[in-house]
Short mmCIF file of C-alpha atoms in Angstrom, two decimals:
data_model
loop_
_atom_site.label_atom_id
_atom_site.label_comp_id
_atom_site.label_asym_id
_atom_site.label_seq_id
_atom_site.Cartn_x
_atom_site.Cartn_y
_atom_site.Cartn_z
CA MET A 375 64.94 -72.63 91.20
CA ASP A 376 62.48 -75.48 90.71
CA VAL A 377 60.91 -75.33 87.23
CA LYS A 378 57.55 -76.33 88.74
CA GLU A 379 57.44 -73.03 90.60
CA ILE A 380 57.38 -71.08 87.33
CA SER A 381 55.19 -73.54 85.38
CA CYS A 382 51.54 -73.01 84.54
CA PRO A 383 49.25 -75.56 86.30
CA ILE A 384 47.19 -75.87 83.12
CA CYS A 385 49.76 -76.35 80.30
CA CYS A 386 52.66 -77.37 82.59
CA GLU A 387 54.98 -75.10 80.57
CA ILE A 388 56.92 -72.04 81.77
CA PHE A 389 54.52 -69.14 82.22
CA LYS A 390 53.72 -66.97 79.23
CA ALA A 391 52.11 -63.62 80.17
CA PRO A 392 51.09 -64.86 83.66
CA VAL A 393 48.03 -63.34 85.36
CA LEU A 394 47.21 -63.35 89.10
CA LEU A 395 43.78 -64.29 90.45
CA SER A 396 42.33 -62.99 93.73
CA CYS A 397 42.96 -66.42 95.27
CA SER A 398 46.73 -65.90 94.64
CA HIS A 399 46.97 -68.62 91.95
CA SER A 400 48.69 -67.68 88.69
CA PHE A 401 48.13 -69.00 85.13
CA CYS A 402 49.11 -68.19 81.57
CA LYS A 403 46.65 -65.61 80.33
CA GLU A 404 45.80 -67.65 77.23
CA CYS A 405 45.42 -70.92 79.19
CA LEU A 406 43.06 -69.24 81.68
CA GLN A 407 40.88 -67.74 78.94
CA GLN A 408 40.60 -71.11 77.20
CA PHE A 409 39.67 -72.79 80.51
CA TRP A 410 36.97 -70.21 81.23
CA THR A 411 35.59 -70.54 77.67
CA THR A 412 35.33 -74.30 78.08
CA LYS A 413 33.79 -74.21 81.57
CA CYS A 414 31.56 -71.19 80.87
CA THR A 415 32.34 -69.89 84.36
CA LYS A 416 34.88 -67.48 85.88
CA GLU A 417 36.54 -69.59 88.57
CA CYS A 418 40.05 -70.60 89.52
CA PRO A 419 41.09 -73.88 87.79
CA VAL A 420 42.82 -74.97 91.04
CA CYS A 421 40.65 -73.90 94.02
CA ARG A 422 37.39 -73.19 92.12
CA ARG A 423 36.95 -69.76 93.74
CA SER A 424 35.24 -67.06 91.69
CA SER A 425 37.47 -64.48 90.07
CA ARG A 426 37.21 -61.16 88.30
CA ASP A 427 36.85 -61.09 84.52
CA ASP A 428 40.13 -59.29 83.85
CA PRO A 429 42.83 -60.48 86.29
CA PRO A 430 46.00 -58.35 86.45
CA CYS A 431 49.36 -59.38 85.03
CA ASN A 432 51.77 -61.01 87.54
CA LEU A 433 54.84 -58.90 86.75
CA VAL A 434 57.04 -60.49 89.43
CA LEU A 435 56.39 -63.97 88.09
CA GLN A 436 56.88 -62.83 84.52
CA ASN A 437 60.29 -61.37 85.37
CA LEU A 438 61.31 -64.64 87.07
CA CYS A 439 60.36 -66.60 83.98
CA GLU A 440 62.30 -64.30 81.66
CA SER A 441 65.39 -64.52 83.90
CA TYR A 442 65.17 -68.31 83.95
CA LEU A 443 64.89 -68.54 80.19
CA LYS A 444 67.89 -66.24 79.67
CA LYS A 445 70.00 -68.30 82.04
CA TRP A 446 69.00 -71.83 81.09
CA GLY A 447 67.50 -71.55 77.62
CA ASN A 448 70.83 -71.82 75.74
CA LYS A 449 71.95 -74.80 77.83
CA ARG A 450 68.71 -76.61 77.11
CA ARG A 451 69.17 -75.99 73.37
CA ARG A 452 72.75 -77.26 73.53
CA SER A 453 71.62 -80.42 75.33
CA SER A 454 69.18 -81.15 72.50
CA GLU A 455 72.12 -81.05 70.09
CA SER A 456 74.34 -83.31 72.19
CA GLU A 457 73.47 -86.40 70.17
CA ASP A 458 75.98 -85.18 67.56
CA ASP A 459 78.71 -84.97 70.20
CA CYS A 460 80.82 -87.73 71.70
CA SER A 461 79.48 -88.70 75.13
CA LEU A 462 83.04 -89.37 76.37
CA HIS A 463 84.96 -86.37 75.03
CA ASN A 464 82.28 -83.80 74.12
CA GLU A 465 83.77 -83.58 70.63
CA LYS A 466 81.93 -83.69 67.32
CA LEU A 467 81.32 -87.18 65.96
CA LYS A 468 83.03 -86.96 62.57
CA LEU A 469 84.29 -90.52 61.91
CA PHE A 470 82.79 -94.02 61.76
CA CYS A 471 84.67 -97.01 63.19
CA LEU A 472 84.33 -99.92 60.74
CA GLU A 473 85.19 -102.52 63.39
CA ASP A 474 82.85 -101.29 66.16
CA LYS A 475 80.18 -100.04 63.72
CA GLN A 476 79.82 -96.81 65.74
CA PRO A 477 80.40 -93.09 65.08
CA VAL A 478 83.43 -91.70 66.96
CA CYS A 479 85.23 -88.38 67.47
CA LEU A 480 88.86 -87.55 66.69
CA VAL A 481 89.89 -88.24 70.32
CA CYS A 482 88.24 -91.69 70.19
CA ARG A 483 90.19 -92.47 67.03
CA ASP A 484 93.51 -91.97 68.83
CA SER A 485 92.45 -93.81 72.00
CA GLN A 486 93.53 -97.29 73.09
CA LYS A 487 90.01 -98.65 72.54
CA HIS A 488 90.19 -98.04 68.79
CA ILE A 489 93.82 -98.86 68.16
CA SER A 490 94.43 -100.47 64.74
CA HIS A 491 90.81 -99.85 63.77
CA SER A 492 89.77 -98.53 60.36
CA PHE A 493 87.74 -95.33 60.06
CA ARG A 494 85.73 -93.57 57.38
CA PRO A 495 84.15 -90.12 57.31
CA ILE A 496 80.54 -90.24 58.47
CA ASN A 497 79.18 -88.87 55.20
CA GLU A 498 80.83 -91.70 53.24
CA VAL A 499 79.29 -94.34 55.49
CA VAL A 500 75.90 -92.68 55.31
CA SER A 501 76.16 -92.73 51.51
CA SER A 502 76.96 -96.46 51.62
CA HIS A 503 74.01 -97.17 53.87
CA LYS A 504 71.76 -95.18 51.57
CA GLU A 505 72.68 -97.64 48.82
CA GLU A 506 71.69 -100.49 51.12
CA LEU A 507 68.43 -98.70 51.73
CA LYS A 508 67.87 -98.54 47.97
CA SER A 509 68.50 -102.28 47.82
CA LEU A 510 65.81 -102.82 50.44
CA GLN A 511 63.43 -100.67 48.43
CA GLU A 512 64.11 -102.75 45.32
CA LYS A 513 63.45 -105.94 47.28
CA LEU A 514 60.20 -104.45 48.48
CA LYS A 515 59.20 -103.74 44.87
CA ARG A 516 60.01 -107.33 43.90
CA ARG A 517 57.87 -108.61 46.77
CA GLU A 518 55.00 -106.41 45.68
CA LYS A 519 55.36 -107.62 42.08
CA PHE A 520 55.45 -111.21 43.31
CA LYS A 521 52.32 -110.56 45.34
CA GLU A 522 50.57 -109.37 42.18
CA GLU A 523 51.63 -112.61 40.49
CA CYS A 524 50.21 -114.54 43.45
CA VAL A 525 46.90 -112.69 43.06
CA LYS A 526 46.87 -113.57 39.36
CA THR A 527 47.66 -117.21 40.14
CA LEU A 528 44.95 -117.42 42.77
CA LYS A 529 42.39 -116.03 40.31
CA HIS A 530 43.55 -118.50 37.69
CA ILE A 531 43.19 -121.37 40.16
CA GLN A 532 39.62 -120.30 40.78
CA SER A 533 39.03 -120.04 37.02
CA GLN A 534 40.50 -123.52 36.55
CA VAL A 535 38.26 -124.92 39.25
CA GLU A 536 35.16 -123.37 37.71
CA HIS A 537 36.07 -124.51 34.19
CA THR A 538 37.03 -128.00 35.33
CA GLU A 539 33.85 -128.38 37.33
CA ARG A 540 31.78 -127.40 34.29
CA GLN A 541 33.58 -129.96 32.14
CA ILE A 542 33.17 -132.68 34.73
CA LYS A 543 29.44 -132.03 34.86
CA LEU A 544 29.10 -131.98 31.07
CA GLU A 545 30.91 -135.30 30.71
CA PHE A 546 28.96 -136.96 33.46
CA LYS A 547 25.72 -135.64 32.00
CA LYS A 548 26.23 -138.00 29.06
CA LEU A 549 26.26 -141.00 31.37
CA HIS A 550 23.37 -142.79 33.02
CA GLN A 551 22.15 -142.32 36.57
CA PHE A 552 24.35 -145.07 38.01
CA LEU A 553 27.48 -143.05 37.17
CA ARG A 554 26.49 -140.02 39.24
CA ASP A 555 28.41 -141.38 42.21
CA GLU A 556 31.58 -141.22 40.06
CA GLU A 557 30.82 -137.58 39.31
CA GLU A 558 30.55 -136.76 42.99
CA ILE A 559 33.84 -138.50 43.72
CA ALA A 560 35.63 -136.49 41.01
CA ILE A 561 34.21 -133.14 42.19
CA THR A 562 35.05 -133.93 45.81
CA ALA A 563 38.64 -134.67 44.84
CA LEU A 564 38.79 -131.41 42.90
CA ARG A 565 37.48 -129.44 45.89
CA LYS A 566 40.04 -131.04 48.17
CA GLU A 567 42.85 -130.09 45.81
CA GLN A 568 41.46 -126.57 45.55
CA GLU A 569 41.48 -126.32 49.32
CA ARG A 570 45.02 -127.66 49.47
CA LYS A 571 46.28 -125.38 46.68
CA ASN A 572 44.49 -122.36 48.17
CA GLN A 573 46.09 -123.15 51.52
CA ILE A 574 49.49 -123.20 49.81
CA MET A 575 48.78 -119.82 48.22
CA GLN A 576 47.51 -118.40 51.53
CA GLU A 577 50.73 -119.49 53.19
CA THR A 578 52.68 -117.87 50.34
CA PHE A 579 50.58 -114.71 50.80
CA ALA A 580 51.29 -114.73 54.52
CA GLU A 581 55.01 -115.09 53.86
CA VAL A 582 55.23 -112.32 51.28
CA ASN A 583 52.99 -110.05 53.39
CA GLY A 584 55.34 -110.63 56.29
CA HIS A 585 58.28 -109.71 54.06
CA ILE A 586 56.52 -106.61 52.78
CA SER A 587 55.58 -105.55 56.29
CA ALA A 588 59.13 -106.07 57.56
CA PHE A 589 60.69 -104.16 54.67
CA SER A 590 58.07 -101.40 54.83
CA HIS A 591 58.52 -100.80 58.56
CA THR A 592 62.31 -100.94 58.27
CA ILE A 593 62.43 -98.60 55.29
CA ARG A 594 59.99 -96.16 56.90
CA ASP A 595 62.02 -96.12 60.13
CA LEU A 596 65.30 -95.70 58.26
CA GLU A 597 63.91 -92.92 56.06
CA LYS A 598 62.59 -91.13 59.13
CA MET A 599 65.96 -91.42 60.88
CA MET A 600 67.83 -90.45 57.72
CA ASN A 601 65.77 -87.27 57.42
CA GLY A 602 66.77 -86.44 60.99
CA SER A 603 70.18 -86.93 62.51
CA GLU A 604 72.75 -88.84 60.49
CA VAL A 605 74.37 -90.09 63.68
CA LEU A 606 71.07 -91.44 64.97
CA PHE A 607 70.57 -93.07 61.58
CA LEU A 608 73.97 -94.76 61.81
CA LYS A 609 73.43 -95.89 65.38
CA ASN A 610 70.15 -97.60 64.60
CA PHE A 611 70.93 -98.84 61.09
CA PRO A 612 72.56 -102.19 62.12
CA ASP A 613 69.58 -103.08 64.35
CA ALA A 614 67.15 -102.18 61.56
CA MET A 615 69.04 -104.34 59.07
CA GLU A 616 69.14 -107.20 61.54
CA ARG A 617 65.32 -107.21 61.66
CA VAL A 618 65.10 -107.96 57.94
CA LYS A 619 68.12 -110.25 57.78
CA SER A 620 65.95 -113.36 57.86
CA VAL A 621 63.92 -112.25 54.79
CA GLN A 622 66.75 -111.40 52.40
CA SER A 623 66.03 -114.19 49.89
CA ASP A 624 63.24 -113.60 47.36
CA PRO A 625 60.22 -115.89 47.61
CA GLN A 626 59.47 -118.22 44.72
CA LEU A 627 56.20 -119.56 43.43
CA ALA A 628 56.21 -123.26 44.27
CA SER A 629 56.10 -125.77 41.43
CA GLY A 630 52.75 -127.51 41.20
CA ALA A 631 50.80 -124.56 42.62
CA LEU A 632 48.07 -124.82 39.99
CA ILE A 633 45.17 -127.25 39.93
CA ASN A 634 46.10 -130.53 38.25
CA VAL A 635 43.31 -130.19 35.70
CA ALA A 636 44.46 -133.18 33.68
CA GLN A 637 43.92 -135.43 36.69
CA TYR A 638 40.20 -134.65 36.61
CA LEU A 639 39.48 -134.11 32.93
CA GLY A 640 42.08 -136.41 31.41
CA ASN A 641 40.50 -139.68 30.25
CA LEU A 642 37.41 -138.93 32.29
CA PRO A 643 35.10 -140.82 29.90
CA PHE A 644 37.60 -143.70 29.76
CA ARG A 645 37.48 -144.10 33.53
CA ALA A 646 33.77 -144.64 33.15
CA TRP A 647 34.35 -146.98 30.19
CA LYS A 648 34.56 -149.98 32.51
CA LYS A 649 30.81 -149.53 32.97
CA MET A 650 30.05 -147.87 29.64
CA GLN A 651 32.37 -149.61 27.14
CA ASP A 652 30.15 -148.96 24.15
CA ILE A 653 30.06 -145.19 24.69
CA VAL A 654 33.59 -143.96 25.39
CA GLN A 655 37.05 -144.18 23.85
CA ASN A 656 40.47 -143.99 25.46
CA THR A 657 42.86 -141.18 24.51
CA PRO A 658 46.42 -142.28 25.31
CA VAL A 659 47.88 -138.77 25.48
CA ILE A 660 46.19 -135.97 27.46
CA LEU A 661 47.56 -132.44 27.20
CA ASP A 662 48.54 -130.58 30.35
CA PRO A 663 47.11 -127.00 30.30
CA ASN A 664 49.51 -125.94 33.06
CA THR A 665 52.38 -126.35 30.54
CA ALA A 666 50.66 -124.75 27.53
CA HIS A 667 52.13 -121.62 25.95
CA PRO A 668 49.70 -118.66 26.32
CA GLU A 669 49.02 -118.66 22.56
CA LEU A 670 47.74 -122.27 22.58
CA LEU A 671 44.03 -122.90 23.07
CA LEU A 672 43.28 -126.40 24.37
CA SER A 673 39.99 -128.19 23.85
CA ASP A 674 37.79 -128.89 26.84
CA ASP A 675 38.71 -132.58 26.82
CA LEU A 676 42.45 -131.72 26.58
CA THR A 677 43.01 -133.87 23.47
CA SER A 678 43.43 -131.17 20.79
CA LEU A 679 44.65 -127.61 20.39
CA THR A 680 44.69 -124.58 18.16
CA CYS A 681 47.08 -121.66 17.98
CA SER A 682 45.91 -118.09 18.52
CA LYS A 683 47.71 -114.84 17.75
CA ASN A 684 46.45 -113.33 21.00
CA LYS A 685 48.16 -114.39 24.19
CA GLN A 686 45.99 -115.49 27.08
CA SER A 687 46.59 -113.97 30.50
CA LEU A 688 48.00 -117.00 32.32
CA PRO A 689 50.22 -117.36 35.40
CA ALA A 690 53.95 -117.70 34.70
CA ASN A 691 54.17 -120.94 36.68
CA PRO A 692 57.43 -122.96 36.39
CA GLU A 693 55.81 -125.70 34.29
CA ARG A 694 54.59 -123.38 31.49
CA PHE A 695 56.40 -122.69 28.19
CA ASP A 696 57.08 -118.99 27.71
CA GLU A 697 58.91 -118.77 24.37
CA HIS A 698 58.17 -121.89 22.29
CA CYS A 699 54.57 -122.53 21.30
CA CYS A 700 54.48 -125.94 23.00
CA VAL A 701 52.44 -128.02 25.41
CA LEU A 702 53.33 -131.30 27.13
CA GLY A 703 51.30 -134.37 27.82
CA SER A 704 49.94 -134.74 31.32
CA GLU A 705 51.84 -137.97 32.01
CA GLY A 706 55.26 -139.22 30.97
CA PHE A 707 56.67 -142.67 30.22
CA ASN A 708 59.85 -144.26 31.56
CA SER A 709 59.34 -147.93 30.61
CA GLY A 710 57.51 -150.14 28.17
CA THR A 711 56.33 -149.59 24.60
CA HIS A 712 53.82 -146.90 23.73
CA SER A 713 52.09 -145.78 20.55
CA TRP A 714 49.52 -143.11 19.71
CA ASP A 715 48.17 -141.35 16.61
CA VAL A 716 47.99 -137.59 16.20
CA ASP A 717 45.40 -136.07 13.84
CA VAL A 718 47.09 -133.29 11.82
CA LYS A 719 44.83 -133.03 8.78
CA GLU A 720 43.36 -129.66 9.90
CA SER A 721 46.79 -128.05 10.35
CA SER A 722 48.76 -126.29 7.64
CA SER A 723 51.88 -126.61 9.77
CA TRP A 724 52.67 -128.56 12.92
CA SER A 725 55.37 -130.04 15.10
CA LEU A 726 55.13 -133.01 17.45
CA GLY A 727 57.43 -135.34 19.32
CA ILE A 728 58.76 -136.28 22.74
CA THR A 729 61.22 -134.76 25.21
CA VAL A 730 62.96 -135.70 28.43
CA ALA A 731 61.06 -134.70 31.56
CA SER A 732 63.98 -132.63 32.88
CA ASN A 733 64.13 -130.36 29.83
CA GLN A 734 63.83 -126.68 30.72
CA ARG A 735 60.56 -125.14 29.50
CA LYS A 736 61.63 -121.51 29.93
CA GLY A 737 63.71 -119.66 27.33
CA TYR A 738 64.63 -120.37 23.70
CA ASP A 739 66.87 -123.43 24.02
CA PHE A 740 64.16 -126.06 24.60
CA PHE A 741 64.81 -127.73 21.20
CA ASP A 742 68.60 -127.67 21.68
CA ARG A 743 68.65 -130.74 23.93
CA GLY A 744 66.60 -133.80 24.78
CA VAL A 745 63.94 -133.40 22.03
CA TRP A 746 62.98 -135.85 19.27
CA SER A 747 60.41 -134.31 16.93
CA VAL A 748 59.07 -134.04 13.39
CA GLN A 749 57.82 -130.87 11.73
CA TYR A 750 55.71 -130.03 8.69
CA ARG A 751 55.32 -126.79 6.75
CA LEU A 752 52.86 -126.37 3.89
CA TYR A 753 55.14 -124.39 1.58
CA GLU A 754 58.14 -124.98 -0.65
CA GLU A 755 61.57 -124.60 0.96
CA ALA A 756 64.82 -123.86 -0.91
CA GLY A 757 63.61 -125.38 -4.17
CA LEU A 758 62.28 -128.54 -2.49
CA PRO A 759 58.83 -129.64 -3.61
CA VAL A 760 55.88 -129.36 -1.28
CA VAL A 761 55.45 -132.75 0.36
CA GLN A 762 52.27 -134.74 0.42
CA LYS A 763 50.02 -133.58 3.24
CA LEU A 764 49.46 -136.10 6.02
CA GLU A 765 46.25 -136.71 7.91
CA ARG A 766 47.65 -138.58 10.89
CA VAL A 767 51.06 -139.25 12.40
CA ARG A 768 51.81 -142.31 14.50
CA VAL A 769 54.33 -141.88 17.31
CA GLN A 770 55.95 -145.08 18.55
CA LEU A 771 58.10 -145.07 21.66
CA ASP A 772 60.11 -147.99 23.01
CA CYS A 773 61.49 -146.82 26.35
CA ASP A 774 63.39 -150.04 27.10
CA ARG A 775 65.30 -150.00 23.77
CA GLY A 776 65.56 -146.21 23.60
CA LYS A 777 63.90 -145.87 20.20
CA VAL A 778 61.48 -143.30 18.79
CA SER A 779 59.82 -143.48 15.36
CA PHE A 780 57.23 -141.44 13.46
CA SER A 781 55.18 -143.03 10.68
CA ASP A 782 52.13 -142.63 8.49
CA PRO A 783 49.51 -145.11 9.79
CA GLU A 784 48.00 -145.26 6.26
CA TRP A 785 51.33 -146.68 5.02
CA LYS A 786 52.53 -148.82 7.91
CA SER A 787 55.79 -149.86 6.26
CA GLN A 788 56.70 -146.34 5.17
CA LYS A 789 58.64 -144.20 7.63
CA ILE A 790 57.40 -140.66 7.97
CA HIS A 791 60.75 -139.05 7.23
CA HIS A 792 60.19 -139.93 3.56
CA LYS A 793 57.39 -137.38 3.56
CA ILE A 794 58.41 -134.74 6.11
CA ARG A 795 61.62 -133.28 7.47
CA LEU A 796 62.90 -135.15 10.55
CA CYS A 797 64.26 -132.80 13.25
CA LYS A 798 66.48 -134.62 15.76
CA ALA A 799 67.58 -132.16 18.44
CA GLN A 800 69.49 -134.60 20.66
CA ARG A 801 73.21 -134.01 19.98
CA ASN A 802 75.10 -136.00 22.62
CA GLY A 803 74.24 -139.51 21.42
CA ARG A 804 72.55 -140.63 24.65
CA GLN A 805 69.52 -142.88 24.48
CA PRO A 806 66.20 -141.17 25.34
CA LYS A 807 65.02 -141.89 28.89
CA ASN A 808 62.18 -140.63 31.10
CA TYR A 809 60.14 -139.44 28.15
CA THR A 810 57.37 -136.89 28.34
CA SER A 811 54.93 -136.84 25.44
CA ASP A 812 54.91 -133.48 23.66
CA SER A 813 52.67 -131.89 21.07
CA THR A 814 52.94 -128.43 19.60
CA GLY A 815 50.63 -126.54 17.28
CA LEU A 816 51.49 -123.76 14.84
CA SER A 817 48.93 -122.05 12.62
#
């Protein structure tokens, strides 16, 4: 019997309580009533002929439908469950072949095709894949956390741009009209870097969004399959994992993602000094705010700092100190002789010195290698008398000879270690090379 012969023309399903119209067409009683309610007319949905309001039940057709369902209903239900059976042997799929990555039945296990293969119960393999699913979920969480850090970084970039632009304008406001062209050049360069850095962050956003989308779709599909048939889950799991294979590694925030503020604010008045020599002074060491610990507050001209007990909300970029209350100079030295004075008279305690450029800024072991520094504390230690307080410290660096010295500029012949404790963190005896100026502030 063709199923179409016992199917309602309206719902296309097997008749339920069929009724017969005067035109000899039959329909489900409920389907016909809904059709008439919608059309507001009593006509046949097929031939459009008028019909009586209460058509009689088609008992012959109803009996045919009931006979068909009794005969074929169980087979149709069994066919819907066949996905758990082996297509070759009609046996239950109870094992998983580790070599072929497919569920198999007991007959398959003993067949020539799977000779010498290893097998595991399906529930064990499903449990293993669930762990992999958890791993994907954890990676998704890390991507989402990284995305939040990207949002924070992007906001900080915008804040840096706004702050830097304000400082540029304030500095240039002190100059005469003929220096306004220099102001425009500086702001244009800043805008170009902002565009470049924003483009980098947009690309990073696009990458992490792609990762999140891939993991989200894969996890959603796997969870949906896992809630259904375990066999279907196992069959599709390798393909799902293959889709996210290319995004297994965690993204990293690129070094140098922040605006190079020191490039614009550092020595800004000195760059105009060639035209305004009587107005400006040169500062040999400019602090880099992208390296500053969150508790350090830098001045607008990046030449001084104070220490605060409240941490600022700053991006955790690779260049920034996270444990030691330190900040580096914006430029390093690798040749020649250099000297600069540091004003410390307003500080009750301080530490300053130099470090190699390759020294790791993250963690606690910054002072364990590649650091030459002096420190001062305004209190008595272990019975030692309180030393005379200094107003300035002169740092002298000879890169070519590998020498570093700290002295009191008021007493040029007197080395500073006669007044303060000298802390030499370099232990391996190598000469200092590729120096980066460093200044730290402690309140």
